[in-house]
PDB file of C-alpha atoms in Angstrom:
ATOM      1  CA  UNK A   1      46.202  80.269 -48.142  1.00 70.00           C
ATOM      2  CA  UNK A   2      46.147  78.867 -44.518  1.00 82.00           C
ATOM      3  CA  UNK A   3      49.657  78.734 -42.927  1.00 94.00           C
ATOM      4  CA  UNK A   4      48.554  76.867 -40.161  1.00 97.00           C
ATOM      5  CA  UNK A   5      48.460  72.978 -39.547  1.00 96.00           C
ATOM      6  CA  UNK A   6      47.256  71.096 -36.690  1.00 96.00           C
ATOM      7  CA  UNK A   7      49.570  69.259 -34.440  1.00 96.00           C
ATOM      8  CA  UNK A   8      49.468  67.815 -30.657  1.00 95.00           C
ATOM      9  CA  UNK A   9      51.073  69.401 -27.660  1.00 93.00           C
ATOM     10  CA  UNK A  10      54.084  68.327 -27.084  1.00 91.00           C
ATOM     11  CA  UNK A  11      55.207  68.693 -30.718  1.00 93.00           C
ATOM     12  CA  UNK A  12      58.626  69.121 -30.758  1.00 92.00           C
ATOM     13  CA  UNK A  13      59.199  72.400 -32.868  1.00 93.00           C
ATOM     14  CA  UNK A  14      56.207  73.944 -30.610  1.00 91.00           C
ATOM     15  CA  UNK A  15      57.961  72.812 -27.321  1.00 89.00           C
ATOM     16  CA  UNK A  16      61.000  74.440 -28.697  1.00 89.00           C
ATOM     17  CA  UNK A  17      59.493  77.792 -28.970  1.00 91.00           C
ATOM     18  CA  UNK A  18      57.424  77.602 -25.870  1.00 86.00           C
ATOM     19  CA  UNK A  19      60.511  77.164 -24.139  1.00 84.00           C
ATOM     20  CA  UNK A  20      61.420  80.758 -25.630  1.00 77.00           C
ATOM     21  CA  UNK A  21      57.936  81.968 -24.683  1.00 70.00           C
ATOM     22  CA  UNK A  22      58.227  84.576 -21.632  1.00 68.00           C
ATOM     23  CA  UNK A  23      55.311  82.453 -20.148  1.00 71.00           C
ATOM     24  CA  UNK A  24      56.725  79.713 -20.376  1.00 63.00           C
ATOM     25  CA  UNK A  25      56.340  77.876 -17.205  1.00 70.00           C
ATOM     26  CA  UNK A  26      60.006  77.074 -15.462  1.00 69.00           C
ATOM     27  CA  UNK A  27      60.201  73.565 -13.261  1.00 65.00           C
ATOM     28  CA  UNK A  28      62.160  73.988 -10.121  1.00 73.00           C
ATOM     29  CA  UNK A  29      63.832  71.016 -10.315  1.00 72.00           C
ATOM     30  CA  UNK A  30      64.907  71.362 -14.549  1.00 74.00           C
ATOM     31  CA  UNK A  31      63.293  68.418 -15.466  1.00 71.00           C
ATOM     32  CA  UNK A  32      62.783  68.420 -19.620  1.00 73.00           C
ATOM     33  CA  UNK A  33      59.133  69.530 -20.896  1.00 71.00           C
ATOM     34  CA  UNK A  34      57.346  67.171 -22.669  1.00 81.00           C
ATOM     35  CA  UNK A  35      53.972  68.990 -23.274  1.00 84.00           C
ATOM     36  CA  UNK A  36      53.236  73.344 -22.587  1.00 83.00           C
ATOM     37  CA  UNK A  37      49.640  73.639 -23.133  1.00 84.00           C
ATOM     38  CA  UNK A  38      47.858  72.567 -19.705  1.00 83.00           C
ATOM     39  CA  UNK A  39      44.225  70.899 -19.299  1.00 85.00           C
ATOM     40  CA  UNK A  40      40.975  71.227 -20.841  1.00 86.00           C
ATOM     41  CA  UNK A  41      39.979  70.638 -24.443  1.00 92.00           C
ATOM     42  CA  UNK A  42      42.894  72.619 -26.919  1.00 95.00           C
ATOM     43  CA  UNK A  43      43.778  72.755 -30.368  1.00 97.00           C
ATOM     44  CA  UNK A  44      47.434  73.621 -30.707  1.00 97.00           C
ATOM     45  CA  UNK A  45      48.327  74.688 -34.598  1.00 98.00           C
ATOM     46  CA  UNK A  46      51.625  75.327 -35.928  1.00 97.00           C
ATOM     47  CA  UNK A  47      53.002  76.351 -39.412  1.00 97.00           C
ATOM     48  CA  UNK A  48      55.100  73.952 -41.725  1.00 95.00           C
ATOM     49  CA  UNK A  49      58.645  74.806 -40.883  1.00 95.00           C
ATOM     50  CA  UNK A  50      57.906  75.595 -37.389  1.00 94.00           C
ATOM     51  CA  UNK A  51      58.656  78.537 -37.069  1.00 96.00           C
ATOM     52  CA  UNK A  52      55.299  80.002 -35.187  1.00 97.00           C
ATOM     53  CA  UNK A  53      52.524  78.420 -33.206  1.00 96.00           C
ATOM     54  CA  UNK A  54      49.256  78.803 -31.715  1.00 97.00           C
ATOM     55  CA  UNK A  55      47.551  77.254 -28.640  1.00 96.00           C
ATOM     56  CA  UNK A  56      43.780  77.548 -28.537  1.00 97.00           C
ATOM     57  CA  UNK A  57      42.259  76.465 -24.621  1.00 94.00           C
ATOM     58  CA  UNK A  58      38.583  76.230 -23.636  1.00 92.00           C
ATOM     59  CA  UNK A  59      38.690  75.499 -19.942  1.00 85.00           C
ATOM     60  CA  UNK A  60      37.282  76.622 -16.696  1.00 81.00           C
ATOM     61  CA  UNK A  61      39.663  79.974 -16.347  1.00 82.00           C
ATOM     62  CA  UNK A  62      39.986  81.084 -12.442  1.00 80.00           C
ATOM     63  CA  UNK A  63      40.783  85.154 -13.730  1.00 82.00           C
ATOM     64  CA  UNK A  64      37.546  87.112 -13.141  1.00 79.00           C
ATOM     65  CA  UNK A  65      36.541  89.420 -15.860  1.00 78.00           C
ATOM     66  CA  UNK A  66      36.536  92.400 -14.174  1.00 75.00           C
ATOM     67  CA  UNK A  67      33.327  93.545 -15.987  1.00 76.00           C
ATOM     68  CA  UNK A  68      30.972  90.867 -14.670  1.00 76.00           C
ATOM     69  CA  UNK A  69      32.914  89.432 -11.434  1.00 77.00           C
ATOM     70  CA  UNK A  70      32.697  86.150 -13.179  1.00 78.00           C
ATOM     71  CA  UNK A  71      34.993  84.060 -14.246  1.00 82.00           C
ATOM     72  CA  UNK A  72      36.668  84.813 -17.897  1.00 85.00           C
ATOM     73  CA  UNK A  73      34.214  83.033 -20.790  1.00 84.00           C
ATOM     74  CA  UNK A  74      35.545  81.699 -24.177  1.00 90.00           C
ATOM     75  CA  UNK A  75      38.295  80.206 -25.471  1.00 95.00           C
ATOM     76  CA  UNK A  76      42.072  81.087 -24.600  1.00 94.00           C
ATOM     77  CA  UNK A  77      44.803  81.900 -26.840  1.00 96.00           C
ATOM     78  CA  UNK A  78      46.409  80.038 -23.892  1.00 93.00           C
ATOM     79  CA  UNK A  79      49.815  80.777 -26.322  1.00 93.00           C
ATOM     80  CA  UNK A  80      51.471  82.523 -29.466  1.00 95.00           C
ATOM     81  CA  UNK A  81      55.247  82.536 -30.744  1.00 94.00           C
ATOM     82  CA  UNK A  82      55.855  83.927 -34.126  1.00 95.00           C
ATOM     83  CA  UNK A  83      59.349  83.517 -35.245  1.00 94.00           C
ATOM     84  CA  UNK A  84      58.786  83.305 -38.914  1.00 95.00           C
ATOM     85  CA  UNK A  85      58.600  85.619 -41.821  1.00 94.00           C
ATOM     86  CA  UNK A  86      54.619  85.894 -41.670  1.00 96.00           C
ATOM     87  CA  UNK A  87      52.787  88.516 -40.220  1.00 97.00           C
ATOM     88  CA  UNK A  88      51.566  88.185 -36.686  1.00 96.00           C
ATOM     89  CA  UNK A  89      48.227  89.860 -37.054  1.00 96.00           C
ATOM     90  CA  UNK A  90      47.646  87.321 -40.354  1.00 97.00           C
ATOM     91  CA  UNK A  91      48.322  84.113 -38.497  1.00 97.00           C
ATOM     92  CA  UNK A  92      46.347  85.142 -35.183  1.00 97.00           C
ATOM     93  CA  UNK A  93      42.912  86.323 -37.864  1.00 96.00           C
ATOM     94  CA  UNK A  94      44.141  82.458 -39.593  1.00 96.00           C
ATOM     95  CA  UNK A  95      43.828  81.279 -35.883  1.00 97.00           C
ATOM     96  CA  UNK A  96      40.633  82.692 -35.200  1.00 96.00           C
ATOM     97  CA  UNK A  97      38.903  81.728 -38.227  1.00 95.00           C
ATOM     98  CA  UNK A  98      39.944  77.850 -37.502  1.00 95.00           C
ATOM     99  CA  UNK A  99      38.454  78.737 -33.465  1.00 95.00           C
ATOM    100  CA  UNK A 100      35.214  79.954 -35.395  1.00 94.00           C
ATOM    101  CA  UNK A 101      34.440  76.686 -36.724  1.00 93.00           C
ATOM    102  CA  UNK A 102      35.620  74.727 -34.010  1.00 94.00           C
ATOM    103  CA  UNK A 103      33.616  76.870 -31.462  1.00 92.00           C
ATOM    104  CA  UNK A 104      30.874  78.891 -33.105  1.00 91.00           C
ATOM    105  CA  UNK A 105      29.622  81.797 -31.262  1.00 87.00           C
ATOM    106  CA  UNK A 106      32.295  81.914 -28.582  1.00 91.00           C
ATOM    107  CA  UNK A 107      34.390  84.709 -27.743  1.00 93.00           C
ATOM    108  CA  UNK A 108      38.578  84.700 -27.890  1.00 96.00           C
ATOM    109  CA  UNK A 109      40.768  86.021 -25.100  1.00 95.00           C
ATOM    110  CA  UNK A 110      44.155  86.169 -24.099  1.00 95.00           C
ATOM    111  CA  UNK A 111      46.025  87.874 -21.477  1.00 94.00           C
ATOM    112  CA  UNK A 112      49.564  89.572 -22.184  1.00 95.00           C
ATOM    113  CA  UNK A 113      51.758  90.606 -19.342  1.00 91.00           C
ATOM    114  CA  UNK A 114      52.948  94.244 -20.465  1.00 91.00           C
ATOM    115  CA  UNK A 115      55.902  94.156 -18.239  1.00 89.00           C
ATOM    116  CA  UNK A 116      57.854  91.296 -19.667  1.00 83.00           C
ATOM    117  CA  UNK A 117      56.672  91.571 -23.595  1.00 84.00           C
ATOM    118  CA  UNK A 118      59.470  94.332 -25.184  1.00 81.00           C
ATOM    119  CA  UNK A 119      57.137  96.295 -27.335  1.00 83.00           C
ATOM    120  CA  UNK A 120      56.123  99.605 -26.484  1.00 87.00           C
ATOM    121  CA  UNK A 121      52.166  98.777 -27.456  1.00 92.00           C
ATOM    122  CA  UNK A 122      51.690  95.375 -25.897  1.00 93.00           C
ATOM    123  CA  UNK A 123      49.204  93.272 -28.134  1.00 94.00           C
ATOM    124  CA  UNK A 124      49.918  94.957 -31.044  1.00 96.00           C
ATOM    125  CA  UNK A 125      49.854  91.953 -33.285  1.00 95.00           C
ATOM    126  CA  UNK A 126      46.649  91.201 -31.634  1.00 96.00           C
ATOM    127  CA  UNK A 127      44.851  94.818 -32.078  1.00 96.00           C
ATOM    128  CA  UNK A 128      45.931  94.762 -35.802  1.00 96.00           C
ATOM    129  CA  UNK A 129      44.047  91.489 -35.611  1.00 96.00           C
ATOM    130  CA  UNK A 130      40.843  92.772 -35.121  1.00 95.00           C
ATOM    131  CA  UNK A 131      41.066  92.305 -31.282  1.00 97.00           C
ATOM    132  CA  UNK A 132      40.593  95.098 -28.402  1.00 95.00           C
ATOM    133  CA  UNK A 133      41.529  95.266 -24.607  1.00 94.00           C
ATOM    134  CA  UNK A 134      38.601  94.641 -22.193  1.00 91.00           C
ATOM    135  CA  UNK A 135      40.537  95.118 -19.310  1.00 89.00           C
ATOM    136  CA  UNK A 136      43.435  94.174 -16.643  1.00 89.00           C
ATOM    137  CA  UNK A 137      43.607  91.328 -14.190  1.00 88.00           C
ATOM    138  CA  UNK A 138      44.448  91.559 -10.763  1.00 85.00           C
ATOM    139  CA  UNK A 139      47.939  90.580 -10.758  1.00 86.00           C
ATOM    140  CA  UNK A 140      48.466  93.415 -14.008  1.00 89.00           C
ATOM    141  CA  UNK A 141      47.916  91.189 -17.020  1.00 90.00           C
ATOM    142  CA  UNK A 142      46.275  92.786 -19.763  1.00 93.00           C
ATOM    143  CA  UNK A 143      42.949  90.970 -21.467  1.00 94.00           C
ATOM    144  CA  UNK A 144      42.291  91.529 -24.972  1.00 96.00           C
ATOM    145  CA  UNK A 145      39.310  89.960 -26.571  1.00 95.00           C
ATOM    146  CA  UNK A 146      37.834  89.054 -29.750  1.00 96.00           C
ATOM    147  CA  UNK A 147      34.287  88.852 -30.010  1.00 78.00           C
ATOM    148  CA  UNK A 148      32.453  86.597 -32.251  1.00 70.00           C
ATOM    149  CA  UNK A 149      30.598  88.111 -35.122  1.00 62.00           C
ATOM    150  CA  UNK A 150      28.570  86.765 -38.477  1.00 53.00           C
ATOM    151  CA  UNK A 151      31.527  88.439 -40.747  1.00 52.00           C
ATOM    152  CA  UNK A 152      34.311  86.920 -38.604  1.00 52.00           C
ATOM    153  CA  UNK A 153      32.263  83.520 -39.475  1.00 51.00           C
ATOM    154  CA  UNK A 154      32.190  84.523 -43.445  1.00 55.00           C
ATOM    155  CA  UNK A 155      35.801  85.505 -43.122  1.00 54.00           C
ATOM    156  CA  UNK A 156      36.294  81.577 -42.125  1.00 52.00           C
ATOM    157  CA  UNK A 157      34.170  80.363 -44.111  1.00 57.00           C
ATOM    158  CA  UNK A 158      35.938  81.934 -47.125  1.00 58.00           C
ATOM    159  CA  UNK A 159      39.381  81.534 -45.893  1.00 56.00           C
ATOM    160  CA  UNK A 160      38.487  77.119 -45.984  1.00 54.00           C
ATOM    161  CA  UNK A 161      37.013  77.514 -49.602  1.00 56.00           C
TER     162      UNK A 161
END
């Protein structure tokens, strides 16, 4: 069963929860936000009652990958909120399956900032995912990545069937 369905940014239930987000972006001057996901092509899913979403962002990232010295490659979990009574690590392998059809062969990333997320194993959701840290930006964030791979295609395959 997919939990996820597609929706726009600026959907209201999404905005709601980005607002809750600790990355969420704060204006200066207070003024209400009326779309959270930034430029470049995205696919922003959320589930039916609201209560989690997902923000998928291919764009050209500035954050070198400390591995190459280039910039980071892929497409960006650019945003996650789960507030519902699903598992995490089950919506985010639901999110990547839908980012394997929508961009085959390309590699997922996200960055989590350790300091302000309250777990004691930042990225957990995302490890029990099937995802792995590839290393830390400059300003501290961590980078966690999952790579594409011919069973992570089968897995989306089956999960659309």
């Amino acid at each position: 069963m997919v939990d996820w369905w597609l929706t726009k940014d600026g959907d209201a239930a999404c905005v709601a929860l980005y607002e809750r987000h600790y990355s969420a972006y704060r204006y200066a001057n207070q003024r209400v936000r009326r779309l959270f996901c930034g430029p470049g092509e995205k696919v922003v899913l959320r589930t039916l009652d609201g209560a989690a979403f997902f923000v998928w962002r291919r764009f050209k990232d500035a954050c070198l990958d400390v591995r190459t010295d280039a910039p980071q490659s892929g497409v960006n979990c650019a945003a996650f909120r789960n507030k519902g009574a699903r598992r995490s690590s089950d919506l985010i392998r639901q999110a990547d399956a839908i980012a394997d059809c929508l961009w085959p062969d390309c590699r997922h990333y996200t960055y989590v900032d350790a300091r302000r997320v309250k777990s004691t194993n930042p990225g957990y959701c995302f490890f029990c995912a099937g995802w792995a840290r590839c290393g830390v930006t400059k300003s501290g964030l961590l980078v966690l990545e999952r790579r594409f791979s011919a069973m992570s295609f089968n897995a989306a395959e089956a999960l659309f069937s």
